[in-house]
Amino acid sequence: MTQPIRICETTGLKIFNTRAAKATDRIVGKGYSPVADAALTSLPQPPVGAVFDAEEQAKYRAYKEARRDAADYMAMEGTFARYLDDVYSAPPVPRDALTDSCEILVVGAGFGGLLLWHKLRDAGFNDVRFCEKGGDVGGTWYWNRYPGIACDVEAYSYLPLLEDMNYYPTMKFASGFEILEYCQMMAQRSGFYDRCLFHTTVTQTAWDEATRRWTVHTDRGDAMRARCVVLANGILTTPKLARIDGMETFKGESFHTSRWNYHIDLTGKRVGIIGTGATAVQVIPEIAKVVKTLHVFQRTPSTIDVRDQRATTPEEIAQWSKEPGWATARRERLAVISSGRTALQANDDFLSGRVDVFKPTRKHERQLSSEELMAKQLNTNFRIMEQIRARVDAIVKNPKTAAALKPYYPYGCKRPTFHDEFLPTFNLPHVTLVDTAPGGVGRINERGVVHDGVEYPLDVLIYATGFQWMATSTFNMTRGRGGRVLREKWHDEGVRTFLGLHSQGFPNLFIMSGPQGGGGQFNFTRGLEAHTDYVVWMLKTMRERNAAVVDITKDSEMAYAAHCRDADIRTAAFRDCFSYYNGEGKAEPGSLAYYGGPDQWHKLRKAAQESLEPYVFEPPRA
């Protein structure tokens, strides 16, 4: 049997064999399939003359205010700690605790970790190791394996390193199961598995000023020292539960969608699902095909846009195989499309390179003020939402159900969703929408869900209540200079970073895809490419300058944080609802996602790299 830890005879570095076996062969699935009915794959025409006038604005405000403070989430502790168990892998591979050193330690084995290893290896950095709490690679695609899971961004632009892997996604919007297998393929070919400690959760990362090293503690008893630490554990990694009275009393089966329990056969069962966000929209049509009854408990509806899924054609594969860099070029063309909805729908002629320009730039007879431009954009946004609401009426037969499924907030305010089978599911006789607006489910008892005095008996209760947004627990466990915890710094001073990648007082620490991190847009992979390129650039710069430590100046951090705040405030009208994007309305402007746009972020990044003014490099001690 191969030892879990051995020494490479060539490099003298440790090689790991800690990848866990699959827990059960029952874990199988697919994403959503193409729909042939043209009536389900197109939006109704926008209403003529529709404008976001005072009456419509008041309707949006009332819809929003009715939901103020309704979101109440809880940590998965005590009775609900089992919802965090890894149900996808066999038990952890036994190994000794590590108390040695490495040059670079990375937390996370999702897209970020896989892409970073690919680039670090090519740049000559070999003394690198990874810690991953799951039993295999994949990140969000490891943890989310629910029926119907698929990517919301076209796979041809979303999957990294397609050219290097010589891989062509089978569907335009790839199944999560296909994406997981692709991650495993990337790891296998790149030697990533030799570098990763699986089923290893970081419990504390502490900076030692005397040695100028980070000590990384884990739940496996490790205390590893590293010159640099990269946090690549994602932005939607910690599941959250809606807090509902009596939920601990339910006697049936229950689980969170991020730990789908394939040991529970839903066939012929009375099933309830709480939530109608991006996950539930994909789950509901699939489980409705097998359950006896399905009750969907909804507080706020999602925008259900057209998906128009399709299979990759042999002609496309033949063409791409002749085009070096086809996927990278396609991803960059996708980034040119400024309308998020249009880009997520994906215009094939432009993305495929058959036309050079997405569409002519519209010119106005005179220069419009910022207020006029905002009004025009909000009117366009409103017309799209009118089309989406009209789609509900066109498909859902029950008028009361249709009314409850229509969202009244700006497009993109909550995470946009796409599906061509979700709305028709509510025409099935055994599927019932329970509208719990605006406050959510009343309570849960031992038999099921109780709302407005009606009890809904259930055999299985599924929580599709999402994830914490940019709130990874790693921030609570990272101690920088003076023993200060990163989360405490941000609590006391407000979230302050430089480019989202550095935080002053936490030297040699790089945060990928965290708060204020720009460079991408809705396509998460493009942002990761920018962040991994930056981390490799900084490590190479440190090597070239013979720098042992890099930190940033307080002034650069404060200026960047102020820029993030201003950008957030300027664009806030497009996010005028309560969602995880704005901490359910409680987050300080600029403290979460970056809203300055990729061009502005890259401008700031390039200026910093050219001048090096934001950085404080410290040489090795004599």
Coordinates of C-alpha atoms in Angstrom, one line a residue:
M1 CA 0.0 0.0 0.0
T2 CA 1.3 3.5 -0.9
Q3 CA 2.2 5.5 2.2
P4 CA 0.2 8.7 2.8
I5 CA 3.4 10.7 3.1
R6 CA 6.7 9.9 1.4
I7 CA 9.8 11.7 0.2
C8 CA 10.5 12.4 -3.4
E9 CA 14.0 11.1 -4.1
T10 CA 14.6 13.8 -6.8
T11 CA 13.5 16.9 -5.0
G12 CA 13.5 15.9 -1.3
L13 CA 10.0 17.3 -1.0
K14 CA 7.1 15.4 0.6
I15 CA 4.6 13.7 -1.6
F16 CA 1.1 13.1 -0.3
N17 CA -1.4 10.3 -1.1
T18 CA -4.4 11.5 0.9
R19 CA -7.1 11.6 -1.8
A20 CA -10.2 9.9 -0.3
A21 CA -12.2 7.2 -2.1
K22 CA -15.8 8.0 -3.2
A23 CA -18.3 7.3 -0.4
T24 CA -20.8 5.5 -2.5
D25 CA -21.6 4.7 -6.1
R26 CA -25.1 6.2 -5.5
I27 CA -23.6 9.7 -6.0
V28 CA -24.4 10.1 -9.7
G29 CA -26.3 12.8 -11.6
K30 CA -26.5 15.2 -14.4
G31 CA -27.3 18.8 -15.1
Y32 CA -30.3 20.1 -17.0
S33 CA -31.0 18.8 -20.5
P34 CA -32.0 20.8 -23.6
V35 CA -35.7 21.7 -23.9
A36 CA -37.3 21.4 -27.4
D37 CA -40.4 23.5 -26.7
A38 CA -39.6 26.9 -28.2
A39 CA -42.3 28.5 -25.9
L40 CA -40.1 27.6 -22.9
T41 CA -36.8 28.8 -24.3
S42 CA -37.7 32.4 -25.2
L43 CA -39.0 35.5 -23.3
P44 CA -42.1 37.4 -24.3
Q45 CA -41.5 40.6 -26.1
P46 CA -41.0 43.6 -23.8
P47 CA -44.1 45.8 -23.3
V48 CA -44.2 48.8 -25.5
G49 CA -43.4 52.0 -23.6
A50 CA -42.6 50.4 -20.3
V51 CA -40.6 52.7 -18.1
F52 CA -39.4 52.5 -14.5
D53 CA -41.6 55.4 -13.4
A54 CA -42.6 56.6 -9.9
E55 CA -45.4 54.1 -9.6
E56 CA -43.2 51.1 -10.5
Q57 CA -40.4 52.4 -8.3
A58 CA -42.8 52.6 -5.4
K59 CA -43.9 49.0 -6.1
Y60 CA -40.3 47.9 -5.9
R61 CA -39.7 49.8 -2.7
A62 CA -42.8 48.2 -1.1
Y63 CA -41.7 44.8 -2.1
K64 CA -38.2 45.4 -0.7
E65 CA -39.4 47.0 2.6
A66 CA -41.8 44.1 3.3
R67 CA -38.8 41.9 3.5
R68 CA -36.6 44.1 5.6
D69 CA -35.0 42.0 8.5
A70 CA -36.8 38.9 7.3
A71 CA -33.6 37.0 6.5
D72 CA -32.4 35.2 9.6
Y73 CA -29.7 32.6 9.3
M74 CA -27.9 30.5 11.8
A75 CA -24.6 28.6 12.1
M76 CA -24.6 24.9 11.6
E77 CA -23.8 24.0 15.1
G78 CA -25.1 21.5 17.7
T79 CA -28.0 19.5 16.2
F80 CA -27.2 20.8 12.8
A81 CA -23.4 20.3 12.8
R82 CA -24.1 17.0 10.9
Y83 CA -25.2 19.0 7.9
L84 CA -21.5 19.9 7.4
D85 CA -20.3 16.3 7.4
D86 CA -18.5 15.1 4.2
V87 CA -21.0 12.7 2.8
Y88 CA -19.2 12.3 -0.6
S89 CA -15.9 10.6 0.5
A90 CA -14.8 7.7 2.5
P91 CA -13.2 8.5 5.9
P92 CA -10.0 10.5 5.9
V93 CA -6.8 8.6 5.0
P94 CA -4.8 8.2 8.3
R95 CA -1.5 10.1 8.3
D96 CA 1.0 11.6 10.8
A97 CA 0.7 15.2 11.7
L98 CA 3.1 17.5 10.0
T99 CA 5.3 20.1 11.8
D100 CA 7.7 20.8 8.9
S101 CA 8.1 23.8 6.6
C102 CA 7.3 24.7 3.0
E103 CA 7.7 27.8 0.9
I104 CA 4.0 28.3 -0.1
L105 CA 0.9 26.9 1.5
V106 CA -2.4 27.3 -0.3
V107 CA -5.8 26.8 1.4
G108 CA -8.3 25.3 -1.0
A109 CA -8.4 22.8 -3.9
G110 CA -11.1 24.3 -6.1
F111 CA -10.6 26.2 -9.4
G112 CA -8.4 28.7 -7.6
G113 CA -6.0 26.2 -6.1
L114 CA -5.8 24.1 -9.3
L115 CA -5.1 27.1 -11.5
L116 CA -2.6 28.5 -9.1
W117 CA -0.6 25.3 -9.0
H118 CA -0.5 25.1 -12.8
K119 CA 1.0 28.6 -12.9
L120 CA 3.3 28.2 -9.9
R121 CA 4.7 25.0 -11.3
D122 CA 5.4 26.7 -14.7
A123 CA 7.1 29.6 -12.9
G124 CA 9.5 27.2 -11.1
F125 CA 7.9 27.1 -7.6
N126 CA 7.9 23.5 -6.5
D127 CA 7.8 23.7 -2.7
V128 CA 4.1 24.2 -2.6
R129 CA 1.4 22.3 -0.7
F130 CA -2.3 22.6 -0.4
C131 CA -4.8 22.0 2.4
E132 CA -8.4 21.0 1.5
K133 CA -11.2 20.2 3.9
G134 CA -12.9 17.9 1.4
G135 CA -11.8 14.5 0.3
D136 CA -11.0 15.5 -3.3
V137 CA -10.5 18.5 -5.6
G138 CA -13.3 20.6 -7.0
G139 CA -14.2 23.2 -4.3
T140 CA -17.8 24.2 -4.9
W141 CA -18.2 21.4 -7.4
Y142 CA -17.1 18.9 -4.8
W143 CA -19.6 20.0 -2.2
N144 CA -22.5 20.7 -4.5
R145 CA -23.7 17.5 -6.1
Y146 CA -27.4 17.9 -6.0
P147 CA -29.7 16.6 -8.8
G148 CA -29.7 19.0 -11.8
I149 CA -26.6 20.9 -10.8
A150 CA -25.1 22.8 -13.8
C151 CA -23.0 25.9 -14.4
D152 CA -24.7 29.2 -14.9
V153 CA -21.9 30.5 -17.2
E154 CA -21.2 28.8 -20.5
A155 CA -18.7 26.0 -19.9
Y156 CA -16.6 27.0 -23.0
S157 CA -15.7 30.2 -21.2
Y158 CA -15.9 29.0 -17.6
L159 CA -13.7 25.9 -17.4
P160 CA -10.0 26.9 -17.0
L161 CA -7.2 25.5 -19.1
L162 CA -9.4 23.9 -21.7
E163 CA -6.7 24.2 -24.3
D164 CA -4.0 22.7 -22.1
M165 CA -6.3 19.8 -21.2
N166 CA -7.5 19.4 -24.8
Y167 CA -11.0 19.1 -23.5
Y168 CA -14.3 20.2 -24.9
P169 CA -17.4 20.4 -22.6
T170 CA -20.2 18.1 -23.6
M171 CA -22.9 20.8 -23.0
K172 CA -22.9 24.6 -23.3
F173 CA -23.9 24.8 -19.6
A174 CA -22.0 21.8 -18.2
S175 CA -23.3 19.6 -15.4
G176 CA -21.6 20.0 -12.1
F177 CA -20.7 16.3 -12.2
E178 CA -18.9 16.9 -15.5
I179 CA -17.1 19.9 -14.0
L180 CA -16.0 17.8 -11.0
E181 CA -14.6 15.1 -13.2
Y182 CA -12.8 17.8 -15.2
C183 CA -11.2 19.1 -11.9
Q184 CA -10.1 15.6 -11.1
M185 CA -8.6 15.3 -14.6
M186 CA -6.7 18.6 -14.1
A187 CA -5.4 17.5 -10.8
Q188 CA -4.3 14.1 -12.1
R189 CA -2.4 15.5 -15.1
S190 CA -0.6 18.3 -13.2
G191 CA 0.6 16.2 -10.2
F192 CA -1.7 18.2 -7.9
Y193 CA -2.7 15.2 -5.9
D194 CA 0.9 14.7 -4.8
R195 CA 0.8 18.2 -3.3
C196 CA -2.5 18.2 -1.5
L197 CA -3.5 17.2 2.1
F198 CA -7.2 16.3 1.8
H199 CA -9.7 16.1 4.7
T200 CA -7.5 18.8 6.3
T201 CA -9.2 21.9 7.7
V202 CA -7.2 24.9 8.6
T203 CA -8.0 25.9 12.2
Q204 CA -5.5 28.8 12.6
T205 CA -2.9 30.7 10.6
A206 CA -0.6 32.8 12.7
W207 CA 2.3 35.1 11.7
D208 CA 5.5 34.8 13.7
E209 CA 7.5 38.0 13.4
A210 CA 10.6 36.4 14.8
T211 CA 10.9 33.8 12.1
R212 CA 8.8 35.7 9.5
R213 CA 6.8 32.7 8.8
W214 CA 3.2 31.7 9.0
T215 CA 2.3 28.7 11.1
V216 CA -0.7 26.9 9.8
H217 CA -2.6 24.7 12.3
T218 CA -5.2 22.1 11.1
D219 CA -7.7 19.7 12.5
R220 CA -5.3 16.9 11.8
G221 CA -2.8 18.2 14.4
D222 CA -0.5 19.9 11.8
A223 CA 1.6 22.9 12.6
M224 CA 3.2 23.6 9.3
R225 CA 5.4 26.7 8.7
A226 CA 5.2 28.5 5.4
R227 CA 6.9 31.6 4.0
C228 CA 3.7 32.6 2.1
V229 CA 0.1 31.6 2.5
V230 CA -2.6 31.9 -0.2
L231 CA -6.3 31.7 0.8
A232 CA -8.0 30.2 -2.2
N233 CA -11.0 28.7 -0.4
G234 CA -13.7 30.6 -2.4
I235 CA -16.5 33.0 -1.7
L236 CA -19.5 30.7 -1.3
T237 CA -18.0 27.9 0.8
T238 CA -19.9 28.0 4.2
P239 CA -23.5 26.7 4.0
K240 CA -26.1 28.7 6.0
L241 CA -29.4 27.6 7.4
A242 CA -32.6 29.7 7.8
R243 CA -33.4 30.0 11.5
I244 CA -36.9 28.6 11.9
D245 CA -38.7 27.8 15.2
G246 CA -38.8 24.1 15.9
M247 CA -36.5 23.0 13.1
E248 CA -34.6 20.7 15.5
T249 CA -37.8 18.7 16.3
F250 CA -38.4 17.3 12.8
K251 CA -38.4 13.5 12.9
G252 CA -38.1 12.9 9.2
E253 CA -34.9 13.0 7.1
S254 CA -33.3 16.3 6.4
F255 CA -30.2 17.8 4.9
H256 CA -28.7 20.9 3.2
T257 CA -28.3 20.9 -0.6
S258 CA -24.5 21.3 -0.2
R259 CA -24.3 17.9 1.4
W260 CA -26.9 16.0 -0.7
N261 CA -27.7 12.7 0.9
Y262 CA -27.8 10.1 -1.8
H263 CA -28.5 7.4 0.8
I264 CA -32.1 8.8 1.0
D265 CA -34.2 7.7 -1.9
L266 CA -36.8 10.4 -2.7
T267 CA -38.9 8.1 -4.9
G268 CA -42.5 8.2 -3.7
K269 CA -41.7 10.4 -0.7
R270 CA -43.4 13.5 0.5
V271 CA -40.7 16.1 0.1
G272 CA -40.4 19.7 1.1
I273 CA -37.7 22.2 0.0
I274 CA -37.1 25.5 1.7
G275 CA -35.7 28.2 -0.7
T276 CA -36.1 29.1 -4.4
G277 CA -32.6 30.5 -5.1
A278 CA -30.1 29.5 -7.7
T279 CA -29.7 26.0 -6.2
A280 CA -33.4 25.2 -5.7
V281 CA -34.2 26.4 -9.2
Q282 CA -32.0 23.6 -10.5
V283 CA -33.0 21.0 -7.9
I284 CA -36.8 21.3 -8.0
P285 CA -37.5 20.2 -11.6
E286 CA -35.3 17.1 -11.1
I287 CA -36.7 15.8 -7.8
A288 CA -40.3 16.6 -9.0
K289 CA -39.8 13.8 -11.5
V290 CA -39.6 11.1 -8.7
V291 CA -41.3 12.3 -5.5
K292 CA -44.9 11.6 -4.5
T293 CA -45.5 15.2 -3.5
L294 CA -43.3 18.3 -3.5
H295 CA -43.9 21.4 -1.4
V296 CA -41.7 24.4 -2.3
F297 CA -41.5 27.0 0.5
Q298 CA -40.6 30.4 -1.0
R299 CA -40.0 33.7 0.7
T300 CA -38.7 35.7 -2.3
P301 CA -38.8 34.5 -5.9
S302 CA -35.8 34.4 -8.2
T303 CA -35.6 35.8 -11.7
I304 CA -36.2 32.7 -13.9
D305 CA -34.5 33.6 -17.2
V306 CA -34.2 31.5 -20.3
R307 CA -31.4 28.9 -20.4
D308 CA -31.7 27.4 -23.9
Q309 CA -29.3 24.6 -23.0
R310 CA -27.7 22.7 -25.9
A311 CA -25.2 20.0 -26.6
T312 CA -21.7 20.8 -28.0
T313 CA -21.7 19.9 -31.7
P314 CA -19.0 17.9 -33.5
E315 CA -18.6 20.8 -35.9
E316 CA -17.7 23.1 -33.0
I317 CA -15.1 20.6 -31.6
A318 CA -13.6 20.3 -35.1
Q319 CA -13.3 24.0 -35.4
W320 CA -11.9 24.7 -31.9
S321 CA -9.3 21.9 -32.4
K322 CA -7.8 24.0 -35.1
E323 CA -7.7 27.3 -33.1
P324 CA -4.9 27.6 -30.5
G325 CA -6.1 29.5 -27.5
W326 CA -9.8 29.2 -28.6
A327 CA -11.2 29.1 -25.0
T328 CA -9.1 31.9 -23.7
A329 CA -10.0 34.1 -26.6
R330 CA -13.7 33.2 -26.1
R331 CA -13.5 34.1 -22.4
E332 CA -12.0 37.5 -23.3
R333 CA -14.8 38.1 -25.8
L334 CA -17.3 37.2 -23.2
A335 CA -15.9 39.9 -20.9
V336 CA -16.5 42.5 -23.6
I337 CA -20.2 42.1 -23.3
S338 CA -21.2 44.8 -20.7
S339 CA -24.7 43.5 -20.1
G340 CA -24.5 40.8 -17.6
R341 CA -27.7 39.1 -18.8
T342 CA -26.7 39.2 -22.4
A343 CA -23.3 37.7 -21.5
L344 CA -24.8 35.0 -19.3
Q345 CA -27.1 34.1 -22.2
A346 CA -24.0 34.0 -24.4
N347 CA -24.2 35.3 -28.0
D348 CA -22.7 32.5 -30.1
D349 CA -21.8 34.5 -33.2
F350 CA -19.6 36.9 -31.3
L351 CA -18.2 34.5 -28.8
S352 CA -17.3 32.0 -31.5
G353 CA -15.4 34.8 -33.4
R354 CA -17.7 34.8 -36.4
V355 CA -18.2 38.5 -36.0
D356 CA -15.7 40.9 -34.6
V357 CA -18.0 43.3 -32.8
F358 CA -20.7 42.3 -30.3
K359 CA -23.0 45.2 -31.3
P360 CA -22.5 48.8 -32.4
T361 CA -21.9 51.2 -29.6
R362 CA -25.0 53.4 -29.2
K363 CA -24.4 57.1 -29.6
H364 CA -26.5 59.8 -28.1
E365 CA -27.3 63.1 -29.7
R366 CA -25.8 64.8 -26.7
Q367 CA -23.7 63.8 -23.7
L368 CA -25.9 62.5 -21.0
S369 CA -25.5 63.2 -17.4
S370 CA -24.7 60.4 -15.0
E371 CA -28.3 60.7 -13.7
E372 CA -29.7 60.4 -17.2
L373 CA -27.5 57.4 -18.0
M374 CA -28.6 55.7 -14.8
A375 CA -32.3 56.3 -15.6
K376 CA -31.8 54.8 -19.1
Q377 CA -30.1 51.8 -17.6
L378 CA -32.8 51.3 -15.0
N379 CA -35.5 51.5 -17.7
T380 CA -33.7 48.8 -19.7
N381 CA -33.4 46.7 -16.5
F382 CA -37.1 47.2 -15.8
R383 CA -38.1 46.1 -19.3
I384 CA -36.1 42.9 -18.9
M385 CA -37.8 42.2 -15.6
E386 CA -41.2 42.8 -17.2
Q387 CA -40.3 40.2 -19.8
I388 CA -39.3 37.7 -17.0
R389 CA -42.6 38.4 -15.1
A390 CA -44.5 37.9 -18.4
R391 CA -42.8 34.6 -18.9
V392 CA -44.2 33.4 -15.5
D393 CA -47.7 34.3 -16.7
A394 CA -47.2 32.7 -20.0
I395 CA -46.1 29.3 -18.5
V396 CA -47.6 28.9 -15.0
K397 CA -51.3 28.1 -15.2
N398 CA -52.4 28.8 -11.7
P399 CA -52.8 32.6 -11.4
K400 CA -52.1 32.7 -7.6
T401 CA -48.9 30.6 -8.1
A402 CA -47.8 32.7 -11.0
A403 CA -48.3 35.9 -9.0
A404 CA -46.1 34.6 -6.2
L405 CA -43.4 33.6 -8.6
K406 CA -43.0 37.1 -10.1
P407 CA -40.1 39.1 -8.6
Y408 CA -40.2 42.8 -8.1
Y409 CA -36.6 44.1 -7.9
P410 CA -33.9 45.1 -10.3
Y411 CA -32.4 42.3 -12.5
G412 CA -29.2 41.1 -11.0
C413 CA -30.1 42.5 -7.5
K414 CA -30.4 38.9 -6.4
R415 CA -28.4 36.1 -8.2
P416 CA -29.9 35.6 -11.6
T417 CA -31.1 32.1 -12.3
F418 CA -31.7 30.3 -15.6
H419 CA -33.9 27.3 -16.3
D420 CA -36.5 26.2 -18.9
E421 CA -38.1 23.4 -16.8
F422 CA -38.5 25.2 -13.4
L423 CA -41.7 27.2 -14.1
P424 CA -43.5 24.3 -15.9
T425 CA -42.9 22.2 -12.8
F426 CA -45.5 24.2 -10.9
N427 CA -48.1 23.0 -13.4
L428 CA -47.7 19.4 -12.1
P429 CA -50.5 18.2 -9.9
H430 CA -48.2 16.9 -7.1
V431 CA -46.1 20.1 -6.9
T432 CA -47.3 23.0 -4.6
L433 CA -45.8 26.4 -4.1
V434 CA -46.2 27.6 -0.6
D435 CA -45.8 31.4 -0.6
T436 CA -44.2 32.4 2.7
A437 CA -43.6 36.0 1.8
P438 CA -42.5 38.2 3.3
G439 CA -41.3 36.7 6.5
G440 CA -40.5 33.1 5.6
V441 CA -41.6 29.8 7.0
G442 CA -43.5 30.1 10.3
R443 CA -42.3 27.0 12.1
I444 CA -41.3 23.3 11.8
N445 CA -42.6 20.5 14.0
E446 CA -41.9 16.8 14.2
R447 CA -44.1 16.0 11.2
G448 CA -43.2 18.8 8.8
V449 CA -43.6 22.5 8.1
V450 CA -46.3 24.7 9.5
H451 CA -47.1 28.0 7.9
D452 CA -50.1 30.3 8.3
G453 CA -51.8 27.6 10.4
V454 CA -51.5 24.9 7.8
E455 CA -49.3 21.8 8.4
Y456 CA -47.5 20.2 5.5
P457 CA -46.5 16.6 6.5
L458 CA -43.2 15.6 5.1
D459 CA -40.9 12.5 4.9
V460 CA -37.9 14.5 3.8
L461 CA -37.0 18.2 4.3
I462 CA -34.3 19.8 2.2
Y463 CA -32.7 23.1 3.0
A464 CA -31.8 25.1 -0.1
T465 CA -30.9 28.2 2.0
G466 CA -27.6 29.0 0.3
F467 CA -24.1 30.0 1.5
Q468 CA -22.5 32.9 3.4
W469 CA -21.1 35.4 0.8
M470 CA -17.4 36.2 1.2
A471 CA -17.5 35.1 4.9
T472 CA -15.2 32.2 4.9
S473 CA -14.3 31.1 8.4
T474 CA -10.6 31.4 7.5
F475 CA -10.8 35.1 8.1
N476 CA -11.7 34.4 11.7
M477 CA -8.6 32.2 12.1
T478 CA -5.9 34.3 10.5
R479 CA -3.6 36.2 13.0
G480 CA -1.2 38.8 11.5
R481 CA 1.3 41.1 13.1
G482 CA 0.7 41.7 16.8
G483 CA -1.7 38.7 16.9
R484 CA -4.5 40.7 15.3
V485 CA -7.2 38.6 13.7
L486 CA -8.1 39.6 10.2
R487 CA -11.9 39.5 10.8
E488 CA -11.4 41.7 13.9
K489 CA -9.4 44.2 11.9
W490 CA -12.2 44.5 9.4
H491 CA -14.8 44.7 12.1
D492 CA -13.0 47.5 13.9
E493 CA -11.8 49.5 10.9
G494 CA -14.1 48.4 8.1
V495 CA -13.1 46.0 5.4
R496 CA -9.8 47.3 4.0
T497 CA -7.6 45.6 1.5
F498 CA -5.4 46.5 -1.5
L499 CA -6.9 45.0 -4.7
G500 CA -8.7 42.5 -2.5
L501 CA -5.5 40.5 -2.4
H502 CA -3.5 42.1 0.5
S503 CA -4.5 43.4 3.9
Q504 CA -2.0 45.6 5.7
G505 CA -0.5 43.9 8.8
F506 CA -0.8 40.5 7.2
P507 CA 2.5 40.1 5.3
N508 CA 3.0 37.3 2.8
L509 CA -0.7 36.6 2.8
F510 CA -2.7 36.6 -0.4
I511 CA -6.5 36.5 -0.5
M512 CA -8.0 35.2 -3.8
S513 CA -11.6 36.1 -4.6
G514 CA -12.2 37.7 -1.3
P515 CA -13.9 41.0 -0.4
Q516 CA -13.0 43.9 -2.7
G517 CA -11.3 41.5 -5.1
G518 CA -11.8 42.7 -8.7
G519 CA -10.5 41.7 -12.1
G520 CA -13.4 39.6 -13.2
Q521 CA -17.1 39.9 -13.5
F522 CA -19.9 37.3 -13.4
N523 CA -17.5 34.8 -14.9
F524 CA -15.7 33.7 -11.7
T525 CA -12.9 32.0 -13.7
R526 CA -11.7 35.3 -15.3
G527 CA -11.3 36.8 -11.9
L528 CA -9.3 33.8 -10.7
E529 CA -7.1 34.1 -13.7
A530 CA -6.3 37.7 -12.8
H531 CA -5.7 36.8 -9.1
T532 CA -3.5 33.7 -9.8
D533 CA -1.5 35.8 -12.3
Y534 CA -1.0 38.4 -9.7
V535 CA 0.1 36.0 -6.9
V536 CA 2.6 34.4 -9.2
W537 CA 3.9 37.9 -10.3
M538 CA 4.3 38.9 -6.7
L539 CA 6.2 35.8 -5.7
K540 CA 8.5 36.2 -8.7
T541 CA 9.0 39.8 -7.8
M542 CA 9.9 38.9 -4.3
R543 CA 12.4 36.3 -5.6
E544 CA 13.9 38.8 -8.0
R545 CA 14.3 41.5 -5.3
N546 CA 15.5 39.0 -2.7
A547 CA 12.6 40.0 -0.5
A548 CA 11.7 37.9 2.5
V549 CA 8.5 39.8 3.3
V550 CA 6.0 41.9 1.4
D551 CA 3.3 44.0 3.0
I552 CA 1.4 47.1 1.8
T553 CA 1.3 50.7 3.0
K554 CA -1.7 51.8 5.1
D555 CA -2.3 54.7 2.6
S556 CA -2.7 52.4 -0.4
E557 CA -5.1 50.2 1.6
M558 CA -7.2 53.2 2.7
A559 CA -7.3 54.7 -0.7
Y560 CA -8.4 51.4 -2.3
A561 CA -11.1 50.8 0.3
A562 CA -12.5 54.3 -0.3
H563 CA -12.5 53.5 -4.0
C564 CA -14.5 50.3 -3.4
R565 CA -17.0 52.2 -1.2
D566 CA -17.5 54.9 -3.9
A567 CA -18.0 52.3 -6.6
D568 CA -20.5 50.4 -4.6
I569 CA -22.5 53.5 -3.8
R570 CA -22.5 54.7 -7.4
T571 CA -24.0 51.4 -8.7
A572 CA -26.3 50.7 -5.7
A573 CA -29.5 51.4 -7.6
F574 CA -29.0 48.1 -9.5
R575 CA -28.9 46.2 -6.2
D576 CA -31.8 47.8 -4.4
C577 CA -33.1 44.7 -2.6
F578 CA -32.1 42.5 0.2
S579 CA -29.7 39.6 -0.9
Y580 CA -26.5 38.0 0.1
Y581 CA -24.7 40.4 -2.3
N582 CA -25.3 43.2 0.3
G583 CA -25.4 41.2 3.5
E584 CA -29.2 41.3 3.4
G585 CA -29.0 45.1 3.4
K586 CA -26.7 45.3 6.4
A587 CA -23.2 45.3 4.8
E588 CA -21.2 48.5 4.6
P589 CA -20.8 49.8 1.1
G590 CA -17.6 48.5 -0.5
S591 CA -17.1 45.7 2.1
L592 CA -18.1 42.8 -0.1
A593 CA -17.9 42.4 -3.8
Y594 CA -16.0 44.9 -6.0
Y595 CA -18.2 47.1 -8.2
G596 CA -15.7 49.3 -10.0
G597 CA -15.6 47.0 -13.0
P598 CA -12.7 44.8 -14.3
D599 CA -11.2 47.6 -16.4
Q600 CA -10.7 49.9 -13.4
W601 CA -9.4 47.1 -11.2
H602 CA -6.8 46.1 -13.8
K603 CA -5.9 49.8 -14.2
L604 CA -5.1 50.1 -10.5
R605 CA -3.3 46.7 -10.5
K606 CA -1.1 47.7 -13.5
A607 CA -0.2 51.0 -11.9
A608 CA 0.8 49.3 -8.6
Q609 CA 2.9 46.7 -10.5
E610 CA 4.7 49.4 -12.5
S611 CA 5.4 51.8 -9.6
L612 CA 5.6 49.3 -6.7
E613 CA 4.6 52.2 -4.5
P614 CA 1.9 50.3 -2.5
Y615 CA 4.3 47.6 -1.4
V616 CA 6.8 47.4 1.5
F617 CA 9.5 44.8 0.7
E618 CA 11.7 43.6 3.5
P619 CA 15.0 41.9 2.8
P620 CA 16.2 38.8 4.6
R621 CA 17.7 39.4 8.0
A622 CA 21.5 39.2 8.3

